[in-house]
mmCIF file of C-alpha atoms in Angstrom:
data_model
loop_
_atom_site.group_PDB
_atom_site.id
_atom_site.type_symbol
_atom_site.label_atom_id
_atom_site.label_comp_id
_atom_site.label_asym_id
_atom_site.label_seq_id
_atom_site.Cartn_x
_atom_site.Cartn_y
_atom_site.Cartn_z
ATOM 1 C CA MET A 1 78.840 92.248 101.969
ATOM 2 C CA GLN A 2 77.098 93.214 105.349
ATOM 3 C CA THR A 3 80.232 92.830 107.140
ATOM 4 C CA LEU A 4 82.212 94.864 104.670
ATOM 5 C CA LEU A 5 79.492 97.668 104.808
ATOM 6 C CA MET A 6 79.711 97.637 108.646
ATOM 7 C CA PHE A 7 83.387 97.955 108.709
ATOM 8 C CA LEU A 8 83.665 100.652 106.164
ATOM 9 C CA GLY A 9 80.824 102.703 107.534
ATOM 10 C CA VAL A 10 82.600 102.951 110.835
ATOM 11 C CA LEU A 11 86.211 103.257 109.377
ATOM 12 C CA VAL A 12 85.098 106.374 107.245
ATOM 13 C CA VAL A 13 83.928 108.067 110.573
ATOM 14 C CA VAL A 14 87.061 107.241 112.204
ATOM 15 C CA ILE A 15 89.250 108.618 109.387
ATOM 16 C CA ILE A 16 87.184 111.799 108.864
ATOM 17 C CA CYS A 17 87.340 112.502 112.362
ATOM 18 C CA CYS A 18 91.012 111.707 112.852
ATOM 19 C CA VAL A 19 91.894 114.117 110.025
ATOM 20 C CA ASP A 20 89.772 116.934 111.760
ATOM 21 C CA LEU A 21 91.484 116.373 115.031
ATOM 22 C CA GLY A 22 94.875 116.614 113.507
ATOM 23 C CA GLY A 23 95.791 113.014 112.985
ATOM 24 C CA LEU A 24 95.748 109.584 114.753
ATOM 25 C CA GLY A 25 98.704 110.770 116.884
ATOM 26 C CA ASN A 26 96.883 113.677 118.290
ATOM 27 C CA VAL A 27 93.866 111.310 118.926
ATOM 28 C CA TRP A 28 96.003 108.974 120.864
ATOM 29 C CA ARG A 29 97.670 111.831 122.794
ATOM 30 C CA ILE A 30 94.310 113.165 123.915
ATOM 31 C CA ALA A 31 93.061 109.563 124.820
ATOM 32 C CA ASN A 32 96.243 108.973 126.849
ATOM 33 C CA GLU A 33 95.983 112.281 128.799
ATOM 34 C CA GLY A 34 92.506 111.223 129.608
ATOM 35 C CA ASN A 35 93.868 107.942 130.753
ATOM 36 C CA ARG A 36 91.873 105.991 128.169
ATOM 37 C CA ILE A 37 94.833 103.949 127.093
ATOM 38 C CA GLU A 38 95.838 101.131 129.420
ATOM 39 C CA PHE A 39 97.314 97.958 128.112
ATOM 40 C CA PHE A 40 98.855 96.015 130.928
ATOM 41 C CA ASN A 41 96.870 96.464 134.109
ATOM 42 C CA LEU A 42 97.625 93.497 135.911
ATOM 43 C CA ASP A 43 95.423 94.234 138.860
ATOM 44 C CA SER A 44 93.878 90.836 140.003
ATOM 45 C CA SER A 45 90.994 92.247 141.754
ATOM 46 C CA PRO A 46 87.469 90.946 140.328
ATOM 47 C CA PHE A 47 85.896 94.294 140.968
ATOM 48 C CA VAL A 48 88.204 96.102 138.252
ATOM 49 C CA ARG A 49 86.212 95.981 135.058
ATOM 50 C CA HIS A 50 89.025 96.380 132.407
ATOM 51 C CA THR A 51 92.294 94.584 133.196
ATOM 52 C CA PHE A 52 94.915 92.440 131.367
ATOM 53 C CA TRP A 53 93.162 89.410 132.595
ATOM 54 C CA SER A 54 89.678 90.282 131.860
ATOM 55 C CA THR A 55 90.400 91.581 128.399
ATOM 56 C CA PHE A 56 93.424 89.480 126.968
ATOM 57 C CA VAL A 57 93.165 86.217 128.770
ATOM 58 C CA LEU A 58 89.249 85.921 129.267
ATOM 59 C CA GLY A 59 88.916 87.541 125.724
ATOM 60 C CA PHE A 60 90.995 84.759 124.310
ATOM 61 C CA TYR A 61 88.671 82.127 125.646
ATOM 62 C CA MET A 62 85.610 83.898 124.668
ATOM 63 C CA MET A 63 86.853 83.994 121.192
ATOM 64 C CA VAL A 64 87.661 80.130 121.269
ATOM 65 C CA GLY A 65 83.994 79.705 122.397
ATOM 66 C CA ASP A 66 82.776 81.981 119.637
ATOM 67 C CA ILE A 67 84.494 80.151 116.860
ATOM 68 C CA GLY A 68 84.314 76.606 118.209
ATOM 69 C CA LEU A 69 81.177 76.278 119.921
ATOM 70 C CA ASN A 70 78.777 79.173 118.762
ATOM 71 C CA GLN A 71 75.986 77.586 116.682
ATOM 72 C CA ALA A 72 75.696 80.216 114.139
ATOM 73 C CA VAL A 73 79.540 79.999 113.382
ATOM 74 C CA TYR A 74 79.289 76.018 113.413
ATOM 75 C CA GLN A 75 76.582 76.153 110.890
ATOM 76 C CA ARG A 76 78.751 78.109 108.515
ATOM 77 C CA PHE A 77 81.590 75.634 109.036
ATOM 78 C CA ALA A 78 79.356 72.643 108.506
ATOM 79 C CA SER A 79 78.163 74.196 105.130
ATOM 80 C CA VAL A 80 81.674 73.844 103.476
ATOM 81 C CA SER A 81 82.777 70.914 101.684
ATOM 82 C CA SER A 82 86.028 69.982 103.748
ATOM 83 C CA LEU A 83 87.720 70.508 107.102
ATOM 84 C CA ARG A 84 90.501 72.250 105.356
ATOM 85 C CA ILE A 85 88.309 75.065 104.141
ATOM 86 C CA ALA A 86 86.651 75.193 107.562
ATOM 87 C CA LYS A 87 90.148 75.723 109.264
ATOM 88 C CA ARG A 88 90.819 78.566 106.546
ATOM 89 C CA LEU A 89 87.526 80.187 107.447
ATOM 90 C CA SER A 90 88.080 80.298 111.150
ATOM 91 C CA ILE A 91 91.566 81.888 110.528
ATOM 92 C CA PHE A 92 89.864 84.586 108.261
ATOM 93 C CA PHE A 93 87.214 85.012 110.837
ATOM 94 C CA LEU A 94 89.627 85.568 113.522
ATOM 95 C CA VAL A 95 91.676 88.210 111.482
ATOM 96 C CA GLY A 96 88.473 89.822 110.493
ATOM 97 C CA ILE A 97 86.818 90.003 113.931
ATOM 98 C CA TYR A 98 90.291 91.563 115.325
ATOM 99 C CA CYS A 99 90.191 94.152 112.386
ATOM 100 C CA LEU A 100 86.683 95.075 113.184
ATOM 101 C CA TRP A 101 87.149 95.336 116.966
ATOM 102 C CA THR A 102 90.324 97.488 116.237
ATOM 103 C CA VAL A 103 88.188 99.917 114.299
ATOM 104 C CA PHE A 104 85.513 99.876 116.994
ATOM 105 C CA PHE A 105 88.161 100.689 119.520
ATOM 106 C CA LEU A 106 89.453 103.581 117.449
ATOM 107 C CA SER A 107 86.062 104.808 117.195
ATOM 108 C CA GLY A 108 85.856 105.085 121.080
ATOM 109 C CA LEU A 109 89.100 107.075 121.101
ATOM 110 C CA VAL A 110 87.946 109.338 118.284
ATOM 111 C CA ALA A 111 84.697 110.049 120.226
ATOM 112 C CA PHE A 112 86.742 110.631 123.498
ATOM 113 C CA ALA A 113 89.062 113.049 121.744
ATOM 114 C CA THR A 114 86.194 114.917 119.961
ATOM 115 C CA TYR A 115 84.352 115.508 123.286
ATOM 116 C CA SER A 116 87.305 115.559 125.685
ATOM 117 C CA THR A 117 86.291 119.017 126.716
ATOM 118 C CA CYS A 118 82.761 118.763 126.690
ATOM 119 C CA ASP A 119 80.881 115.429 127.667
ATOM 120 C CA PRO A 120 77.458 115.117 125.813
ATOM 121 C CA LEU A 121 76.163 112.854 128.401
ATOM 122 C CA THR A 122 76.889 115.224 131.419
ATOM 123 C CA SER A 123 75.661 118.102 129.452
ATOM 124 C CA GLY A 124 72.306 116.375 128.649
ATOM 125 C CA LYS A 125 72.762 116.330 124.879
ATOM 126 C CA ILE A 126 72.591 112.360 125.008
ATOM 127 C CA THR A 127 70.812 110.394 127.765
ATOM 128 C CA LYS A 128 72.868 107.125 127.364
ATOM 129 C CA PRO A 129 76.614 106.345 126.807
ATOM 130 C CA ASP A 130 75.895 104.208 123.732
ATOM 131 C CA GLN A 131 74.446 107.062 121.792
ATOM 132 C CA ILE A 132 77.614 108.978 121.654
ATOM 133 C CA LEU A 133 78.883 107.820 118.175
ATOM 134 C CA PRO A 134 75.541 108.258 116.482
ATOM 135 C CA PHE A 135 75.585 111.919 118.213
ATOM 136 C CA LEU A 136 79.122 112.394 117.007
ATOM 137 C CA VAL A 137 78.082 111.673 113.178
ATOM 138 C CA THR A 138 75.029 114.066 113.427
ATOM 139 C CA ASP A 139 77.031 116.693 115.333
ATOM 140 C CA LYS A 140 80.238 116.848 113.521
ATOM 141 C CA LEU A 141 79.762 115.161 110.169
ATOM 142 C CA SER A 142 76.124 116.208 109.150
ATOM 143 C CA HIS A 143 77.753 118.691 106.682
ATOM 144 C CA LEU A 144 79.043 115.660 104.529
ATOM 145 C CA THR A 145 76.097 114.668 102.498
ATOM 146 C CA GLY A 146 75.303 110.887 102.782
ATOM 147 C CA LEU A 147 77.874 109.831 105.634
ATOM 148 C CA ALA A 148 74.989 109.744 108.222
ATOM 149 C CA GLY A 149 73.266 107.053 105.972
ATOM 150 C CA VAL A 150 76.439 105.215 105.447
ATOM 151 C CA PHE A 151 76.864 105.018 109.232
ATOM 152 C CA VAL A 152 73.175 104.039 109.774
ATOM 153 C CA SER A 153 73.682 101.429 107.110
ATOM 154 C CA ALA A 154 76.769 99.869 108.787
ATOM 155 C CA VAL A 155 74.925 99.935 112.062
ATOM 156 C CA TYR A 156 71.897 98.134 110.677
ATOM 157 C CA GLY A 157 74.112 95.590 108.590
ATOM 158 C CA GLY A 158 75.569 94.556 112.012
ATOM 159 C CA VAL A 159 72.188 94.172 113.506
ATOM 160 C CA LEU A 160 70.645 92.302 110.728
ATOM 161 C CA SER A 161 73.704 90.062 110.231
ATOM 162 C CA SER A 162 73.626 88.906 113.893
ATOM 163 C CA LEU A 163 69.877 88.611 113.963
ATOM 164 C CA SER A 164 69.588 86.549 110.822
ATOM 165 C CA SER A 165 72.490 84.137 111.955
ATOM 166 C CA THR A 166 70.784 83.715 115.454
ATOM 167 C CA GLY A 167 67.340 83.088 114.086
ATOM 168 C CA ASN A 168 68.348 80.696 111.468
ATOM 169 C CA SER A 169 70.465 78.770 114.131
ATOM 170 C CA LEU A 170 67.697 78.589 116.561
ATOM 171 C CA ALA A 171 65.074 77.202 113.923
ATOM 172 C CA CYS A 172 67.707 74.728 112.977
ATOM 173 C CA ILE A 173 68.060 73.621 116.604
ATOM 174 C CA ILE A 174 64.264 73.473 117.059
ATOM 175 C CA TRP A 175 64.017 71.500 113.896
ATOM 176 C CA GLU A 176 66.769 68.961 114.718
ATOM 177 C CA ASP A 177 66.192 68.329 118.341
ATOM 178 C CA PHE A 178 62.388 68.829 118.727
ATOM 179 C CA LEU A 179 60.411 68.273 115.476
ATOM 180 C CA LYS A 180 62.483 66.150 113.024
ATOM 181 C CA HIS A 181 61.724 62.872 114.765
ATOM 182 C CA ARG A 182 58.114 63.554 115.552
ATOM 183 C CA PRO A 183 55.695 61.288 113.548
ATOM 184 C CA TYR A 184 53.986 64.424 111.709
ATOM 185 C CA PHE A 185 57.350 65.587 110.403
ATOM 186 C CA SER A 186 59.603 62.495 109.992
ATOM 187 C CA GLY A 187 58.189 61.752 106.596
ATOM 188 C CA LEU A 188 58.888 65.264 105.121
ATOM 189 C CA SER A 189 61.233 65.627 102.209
ATOM 190 C CA SER A 190 64.365 67.945 102.512
ATOM 191 C CA LYS A 191 62.508 70.772 100.484
ATOM 192 C CA SER A 192 59.493 70.640 102.933
ATOM 193 C CA ALA A 193 61.916 70.440 105.996
ATOM 194 C CA THR A 194 63.538 73.510 104.743
ATOM 195 C CA ASN A 195 60.254 75.164 104.438
ATOM 196 C CA VAL A 196 59.326 74.424 107.934
ATOM 197 C CA VAL A 197 62.746 75.819 109.334
ATOM 198 C CA LYS A 198 62.166 79.021 107.421
ATOM 199 C CA ILE A 199 58.654 79.391 108.848
ATOM 200 C CA ILE A 200 60.140 78.826 112.379
ATOM 201 C CA CYS A 201 62.867 81.292 111.565
ATOM 202 C CA LYS A 202 60.299 83.944 110.548
ATOM 203 C CA CYS A 203 58.194 83.494 113.811
ATOM 204 C CA PHE A 204 61.528 84.393 115.715
ATOM 205 C CA TYR A 205 61.763 87.588 113.733
ATOM 206 C CA LEU A 206 58.056 88.515 114.411
ATOM 207 C CA CYS A 207 58.596 88.005 118.216
#
């Protein structure tokens, strides 16, 4: 549900801005004229931030690591009843994350197209580059009642989802690797062990 809310919150902003700017084609044209569309930059220099090698190739290995080695993701796979279901989940996850990234990339293009003639950062309206999308929502879409709330919900949904997964994973690691086999904890029932993990997880959130 959190993922759906995060996806829809940003997608609604992208769609409304595309309509206001004359369609996705116009957004793409403005971004292309501003040199923001670049797919096959094969420059091998390690000093160039975004190239084909750093995005497509290294991005592929990053995704393999996230799906196969990430503790939070592995916990989800381990909670299902069979390997077959886990494989299906990995495919769904991969498709979903690429759809989510596509929406995020489009939101960047929309923000650039909207402020192509007046950069909010250089004009002092915002102080950091990552403030541009929230600024876009409040600046251009504040007349639409409730849209700002939907966008904030999408952002917080993404943050809370990542935070809860990471906190739970760290708590489980501490229990399994450091506490489970100690004399005081070794005799605990499954229910008591679960309560200990919950307490550890809440301590992470408080910190």
